[in-house]
PDB file of C-alpha atoms in Angstrom:
ATOM      1  CA  HIS A   1     -91.177 213.753  34.439  1.00 54.00           C
ATOM      2  CA  LYS A   2     -93.892 215.888  32.131  1.00 63.00           C
ATOM      3  CA  LYS A   3     -91.954 219.042  31.502  1.00 70.00           C
ATOM      4  CA  GLU A   4     -95.605 220.885  31.809  1.00 71.00           C
ATOM      5  CA  PHE A   5     -95.594 220.021  35.825  1.00 71.00           C
ATOM      6  CA  ILE A   6     -92.706 220.537  36.388  1.00 74.00           C
ATOM      7  CA  ASN A   7     -93.256 223.916  34.895  1.00 74.00           C
ATOM      8  CA  MET A   8     -96.131 224.202  37.049  1.00 74.00           C
ATOM      9  CA  ALA A   9     -94.114 223.545  40.414  1.00 78.00           C
ATOM     10  CA  ASP A  10     -93.256 226.124  42.566  1.00 80.00           C
ATOM     11  CA  TYR A  11     -90.693 224.066  44.228  1.00 78.00           C
ATOM     12  CA  LEU A  12     -88.851 220.557  43.292  1.00 80.00           C
ATOM     13  CA  VAL A  13     -87.549 217.609  44.840  1.00 83.00           C
ATOM     14  CA  GLU A  14     -84.885 215.654  42.291  1.00 83.00           C
ATOM     15  CA  ILE A  15     -84.372 212.016  43.396  1.00 82.00           C
ATOM     16  CA  GLY A  16     -81.928 209.992  41.293  1.00 81.00           C
ATOM     17  CA  PRO A  17     -79.468 209.722  39.594  1.00 79.00           C
ATOM     18  CA  GLY A  18     -80.079 206.448  38.500  1.00 79.00           C
ATOM     19  CA  ALA A  19     -82.798 203.346  38.718  1.00 79.00           C
ATOM     20  CA  GLY A  20     -82.960 200.962  41.618  1.00 79.00           C
ATOM     21  CA  HIS A  21     -79.672 200.333  43.841  1.00 77.00           C
ATOM     22  CA  TYR A  22     -78.013 203.680  42.073  1.00 78.00           C
ATOM     23  CA  GLY A  23     -81.193 205.759  42.942  1.00 78.00           C
ATOM     24  CA  GLY A  24     -83.079 206.323  46.047  1.00 78.00           C
ATOM     25  CA  ARG A  25     -80.224 209.803  47.063  1.00 81.00           C
ATOM     26  CA  LEU A  26     -81.866 213.738  47.010  1.00 81.00           C
ATOM     27  CA  LEU A  27     -79.694 215.323  44.491  1.00 82.00           C
ATOM     28  CA  ARG A  28     -81.581 218.975  45.229  1.00 79.00           C
ATOM     29  CA  ALA A  29     -84.759 219.829  47.219  1.00 79.00           C
ATOM     30  CA  GLU A  30     -85.232 224.518  45.963  1.00 78.00           C
ATOM     31  CA  ALA A  31     -87.671 226.737  44.952  1.00 78.00           C
ATOM     32  CA  VAL A  32     -88.044 227.048  40.759  1.00 73.00           C
ATOM     33  CA  GLU A  33     -87.639 230.155  39.149  1.00 68.00           C
ATOM     34  CA  LYS A  34     -90.944 230.552  36.874  1.00 56.00           C
ATOM     35  CA  ARG A  35     -89.830 229.809  32.827  1.00 50.00           C
ATOM     36  CA  GLU A  36     -92.708 229.951  29.749  1.00 49.00           C
ATOM     37  CA  ALA A  37     -92.912 227.064  29.131  1.00 44.00           C
ATOM     38  CA  SER A  38     -91.630 226.906  25.397  1.00 44.00           C
ATOM     39  CA  ASP A  39     -87.811 228.079  27.074  1.00 44.00           C
ATOM     40  CA  PHE A  40     -88.263 225.005  29.228  1.00 41.00           C
ATOM     41  CA  GLU A  41     -86.576 222.216  28.814  1.00 44.00           C
ATOM     42  CA  TYR A  42     -85.423 219.358  31.152  1.00 41.00           C
ATOM     43  CA  PRO A  43     -82.834 218.956  33.199  1.00 43.00           C
ATOM     44  CA  ASP A  44     -82.106 222.772  32.211  1.00 40.00           C
ATOM     45  CA  TYR A  45     -84.464 224.255  34.669  1.00 39.00           C
ATOM     46  CA  VAL A  46     -83.892 227.876  37.122  1.00 45.00           C
ATOM     47  CA  ILE A  47     -83.456 227.200  40.964  1.00 42.00           C
ATOM     48  CA  ARG A  48     -83.872 230.038  42.806  1.00 46.00           C
ATOM     49  CA  ASN A  49     -82.409 229.836  46.470  1.00 46.00           C
ATOM     50  CA  ASP A  50     -84.453 232.685  48.440  1.00 46.00           C
ATOM     51  CA  LYS A  51     -88.117 232.637  47.515  1.00 47.00           C
ATOM     52  CA  VAL A  52     -89.120 229.314  50.269  1.00 41.00           C
ATOM     53  CA  VAL A  53     -86.497 230.646  53.172  1.00 43.00           C
ATOM     54  CA  SER A  54     -89.333 230.982  56.156  1.00 45.00           C
ATOM     55  CA  GLU A  55     -92.447 228.865  55.088  1.00 69.00           C
ATOM     56  CA  GLU A  56     -93.686 226.079  57.268  1.00 85.00           C
ATOM     57  CA  ARG A  57     -92.078 223.077  55.771  1.00 88.00           C
ATOM     58  CA  ILE A  58     -93.176 219.743  56.864  1.00 92.00           C
ATOM     59  CA  VAL A  59     -89.363 216.921  56.936  1.00 94.00           C
ATOM     60  CA  LEU A  60     -88.900 213.470  57.018  1.00 95.00           C
ATOM     61  CA  LYS A  61     -85.726 212.345  57.976  1.00 95.00           C
ATOM     62  CA  GLY A  62     -84.222 209.258  57.090  1.00 96.00           C
ATOM     63  CA  ALA A  63     -85.868 207.591  54.596  1.00 95.00           C
ATOM     64  CA  ARG A  64     -85.029 204.428  54.211  1.00 95.00           C
ATOM     65  CA  THR A  65     -87.882 202.468  51.808  1.00 94.00           C
ATOM     66  CA  ASN A  66     -87.116 200.305  49.581  1.00 92.00           C
ATOM     67  CA  ASN A  67     -83.977 201.814  47.429  1.00 90.00           C
ATOM     68  CA  LEU A  68     -84.445 205.811  49.832  1.00 92.00           C
ATOM     69  CA  LYS A  69     -80.442 205.600  50.693  1.00 91.00           C
ATOM     70  CA  SER A  70     -81.606 206.752  54.067  1.00 94.00           C
ATOM     71  CA  ILE A  71     -82.322 210.530  52.901  1.00 92.00           C
ATOM     72  CA  ASP A  72     -83.172 213.625  54.845  1.00 94.00           C
ATOM     73  CA  VAL A  73     -86.152 215.487  53.246  1.00 92.00           C
ATOM     74  CA  SER A  74     -87.317 219.206  53.563  1.00 90.00           C
ATOM     75  CA  ILE A  75     -90.860 220.613  51.664  1.00 88.00           C
ATOM     76  CA  PRO A  76     -92.786 223.925  52.400  1.00 86.00           C
ATOM     77  CA  LEU A  77     -95.907 223.593  53.184  1.00 85.00           C
ATOM     78  CA  SER A  78     -98.745 226.002  50.929  1.00 78.00           C
ATOM     79  CA  ARG A  79     -96.267 224.977  47.666  1.00 78.00           C
ATOM     80  CA  PHE A  80     -96.830 222.908  44.272  1.00 77.00           C
ATOM     81  CA  ILE A  81     -93.988 220.441  44.732  1.00 82.00           C
ATOM     82  CA  CYS A  82     -92.692 218.923  42.280  1.00 80.00           C
ATOM     83  CA  VAL A  83     -90.710 215.369  42.476  1.00 86.00           C
ATOM     84  CA  ILE A  84     -88.450 214.032  39.900  1.00 81.00           C
ATOM     85  CA  GLY A  85     -86.089 211.592  38.902  1.00 83.00           C
ATOM     86  CA  VAL A  86     -85.886 208.610  36.503  1.00 83.00           C
ATOM     87  CA  SER A  87     -87.931 205.632  36.616  1.00 83.00           C
ATOM     88  CA  GLY A  88     -87.204 203.832  39.724  1.00 86.00           C
ATOM     89  CA  SER A  89     -85.201 206.684  41.287  1.00 88.00           C
ATOM     90  CA  GLY A  90     -87.421 206.359  44.715  1.00 90.00           C
ATOM     91  CA  LYS A  91     -89.847 208.899  44.178  1.00 89.00           C
ATOM     92  CA  SER A  92     -92.669 206.692  44.826  1.00 89.00           C
ATOM     93  CA  SER A  93     -91.109 205.344  47.591  1.00 92.00           C
ATOM     94  CA  LEU A  94     -91.191 208.825  49.439  1.00 93.00           C
ATOM     95  CA  ILE A  95     -93.881 209.791  48.532  1.00 92.00           C
ATOM     96  CA  SER A  96     -96.231 207.599  48.426  1.00 92.00           C
ATOM     97  CA  LYS A  97     -95.001 205.116  51.059  1.00 94.00           C
ATOM     98  CA  THR A  98     -92.989 207.185  53.477  1.00 95.00           C
ATOM     99  CA  LEU A  99     -94.592 210.856  53.186  1.00 95.00           C
ATOM    100  CA  TYR A 100     -97.894 210.285  53.045  1.00 94.00           C
ATOM    101  CA  PRO A 101     -98.481 207.240  55.295  1.00 95.00           C
ATOM    102  CA  ALA A 102     -96.098 209.182  57.847  1.00 95.00           C
ATOM    103  CA  VAL A 103     -98.263 211.964  57.673  1.00 95.00           C
ATOM    104  CA  MET A 104    -101.434 209.606  58.039  1.00 94.00           C
ATOM    105  CA  LYS A 105    -100.020 208.245  61.173  1.00 93.00           C
ATOM    106  CA  GLU A 106     -99.312 211.368  62.838  1.00 93.00           C
ATOM    107  CA  LEU A 107    -103.148 212.847  61.959  1.00 93.00           C
ATOM    108  CA  GLY A 108    -104.111 209.302  63.454  1.00 92.00           C
ATOM    109  CA  LYS A 109    -105.483 207.530  60.338  1.00 92.00           C
ATOM    110  CA  ARG A 110    -105.675 203.785  59.572  1.00 89.00           C
ATOM    111  CA  VAL A 111    -102.587 203.512  57.375  1.00 86.00           C
ATOM    112  CA  GLU A 112    -102.093 199.826  56.171  1.00 84.00           C
ATOM    113  CA  ALA A 113     -97.898 200.229  54.963  1.00 82.00           C
ATOM    114  CA  ASN A 114     -95.508 202.869  56.950  1.00 87.00           C
ATOM    115  CA  GLY A 115     -91.990 202.930  55.222  1.00 92.00           C
ATOM    116  CA  ASP A 116     -89.132 203.528  56.268  1.00 94.00           C
ATOM    117  CA  TYR A 117     -88.222 206.601  58.389  1.00 96.00           C
ATOM    118  CA  ASP A 118     -86.801 208.170  61.651  1.00 96.00           C
ATOM    119  CA  CYS A 119     -89.321 210.620  62.280  1.00 95.00           C
ATOM    120  CA  ILE A 120     -90.987 213.612  60.748  1.00 95.00           C
ATOM    121  CA  ILE A 121     -91.659 217.037  62.073  1.00 94.00           C
ATOM    122  CA  GLY A 122     -93.882 219.050  60.989  1.00 92.00           C
ATOM    123  CA  ALA A 123     -96.766 217.141  60.426  1.00 92.00           C
ATOM    124  CA  SER A 124     -98.865 218.980  63.525  1.00 89.00           C
ATOM    125  CA  ARG A 125     -98.967 222.076  60.182  1.00 89.00           C
ATOM    126  CA  ILE A 126    -101.004 219.762  58.123  1.00 89.00           C
ATOM    127  CA  SER A 127    -105.030 219.398  59.438  1.00 88.00           C
ATOM    128  CA  ASP A 128    -106.238 216.838  56.976  1.00 88.00           C
ATOM    129  CA  ILE A 129    -103.875 214.639  53.487  1.00 87.00           C
ATOM    130  CA  TYR A 130    -105.666 213.392  50.342  1.00 83.00           C
ATOM    131  CA  PHE A 131    -103.465 210.786  47.603  1.00 82.00           C
ATOM    132  CA  VAL A 132    -104.572 211.065  44.303  1.00 73.00           C
ATOM    133  CA  SER A 133    -103.807 207.646  43.187  1.00 70.00           C
ATOM    134  CA  GLN A 134    -100.991 207.903  39.677  1.00 67.00           C
ATOM    135  CA  LYS A 135    -101.828 204.280  38.292  1.00 71.00           C
ATOM    136  CA  ALA A 136    -104.465 204.510  35.309  1.00 72.00           C
ATOM    137  CA  ILE A 137    -107.943 203.385  35.277  1.00 72.00           C
ATOM    138  CA  GLY A 138    -108.266 201.284  32.861  1.00 71.00           C
ATOM    139  CA  LYS A 139    -106.370 200.249  29.708  1.00 73.00           C
ATOM    140  CA  ASN A 140    -105.285 204.232  28.797  1.00 70.00           C
ATOM    141  CA  SER A 141    -102.277 205.381  30.716  1.00 67.00           C
ATOM    142  CA  ARG A 142    -103.561 208.698  30.299  1.00 65.00           C
ATOM    143  CA  SER A 143    -106.810 208.032  32.267  1.00 68.00           C
ATOM    144  CA  ASN A 144    -105.738 208.154  35.482  1.00 68.00           C
ATOM    145  CA  PRO A 145    -107.308 209.650  38.533  1.00 68.00           C
ATOM    146  CA  GLY A 146    -106.935 213.104  38.544  1.00 68.00           C
ATOM    147  CA  THR A 147    -108.045 213.628  34.839  1.00 69.00           C
ATOM    148  CA  TYR A 148    -111.141 212.277  36.414  1.00 69.00           C
ATOM    149  CA  THR A 149    -111.869 214.181  39.426  1.00 72.00           C
ATOM    150  CA  GLY A 150    -110.871 216.997  37.708  1.00 74.00           C
ATOM    151  CA  VAL A 151    -108.078 217.817  40.495  1.00 75.00           C
ATOM    152  CA  PHE A 152    -105.689 218.762  37.304  1.00 73.00           C
ATOM    153  CA  ASP A 153    -108.172 221.661  36.631  1.00 79.00           C
ATOM    154  CA  LEU A 154    -108.191 223.328  39.889  1.00 77.00           C
ATOM    155  CA  ILE A 155    -104.775 223.165  39.630  1.00 78.00           C
ATOM    156  CA  ARG A 156    -104.361 224.881  36.185  1.00 78.00           C
ATOM    157  CA  GLU A 157    -107.321 227.394  37.483  1.00 81.00           C
ATOM    158  CA  PHE A 158    -105.704 228.047  40.649  1.00 80.00           C
ATOM    159  CA  TYR A 159    -102.195 229.010  39.070  1.00 78.00           C
ATOM    160  CA  SER A 160    -104.235 230.597  35.727  1.00 83.00           C
ATOM    161  CA  ASN A 161    -105.516 233.051  38.584  1.00 82.00           C
ATOM    162  CA  LEU A 162    -102.073 234.208  40.077  1.00 79.00           C
ATOM    163  CA  LYS A 163    -101.379 237.605  39.866  1.00 79.00           C
ATOM    164  CA  GLU A 164     -97.795 236.212  38.088  1.00 78.00           C
ATOM    165  CA  ALA A 165     -99.900 234.484  35.765  1.00 77.00           C
ATOM    166  CA  LYS A 166    -101.562 237.350  34.353  1.00 77.00           C
ATOM    167  CA  LYS A 167     -98.303 239.469  34.214  1.00 74.00           C
ATOM    168  CA  VAL A 168     -97.417 241.158  30.586  1.00 69.00           C
ATOM    169  CA  LYS A 169     -93.573 240.754  29.234  1.00 62.00           C
TER     170      LYS A 169
END
């Protein structure tokens, strides 16, 4: 839900529009045109359809874990992806309970629980996968594994070194 992450994203997957049995629908999955953080106001992000046309993708078809409504999603690889939606709309069901275990299974790794889906296409393009939990460590909700491991620092550093980040307006 954080504007900062949405603004960093190359590609946006929006689930919703509501929570619980009102959620779980794919509203959009499109490339995002970069904007200055000060210009960003959710949900008025700018969508650019020409950016991610020929890239490799992973496709998950018929995802119906929890309240997902048999959705198909095509996600580009080699991009920073942001999945957004209201609380209870199906974000975690899509990513952590369905897509991640499906890729793990395709890689021949042990999976404790699989979400419900019809098929996954393109998982062979992934050589390895890691899951960083969003659960808080301790009492502070901002203290999560991403903060402690420094993965957010790596993401910031990667994007700050891109030529687009160094453009002068």
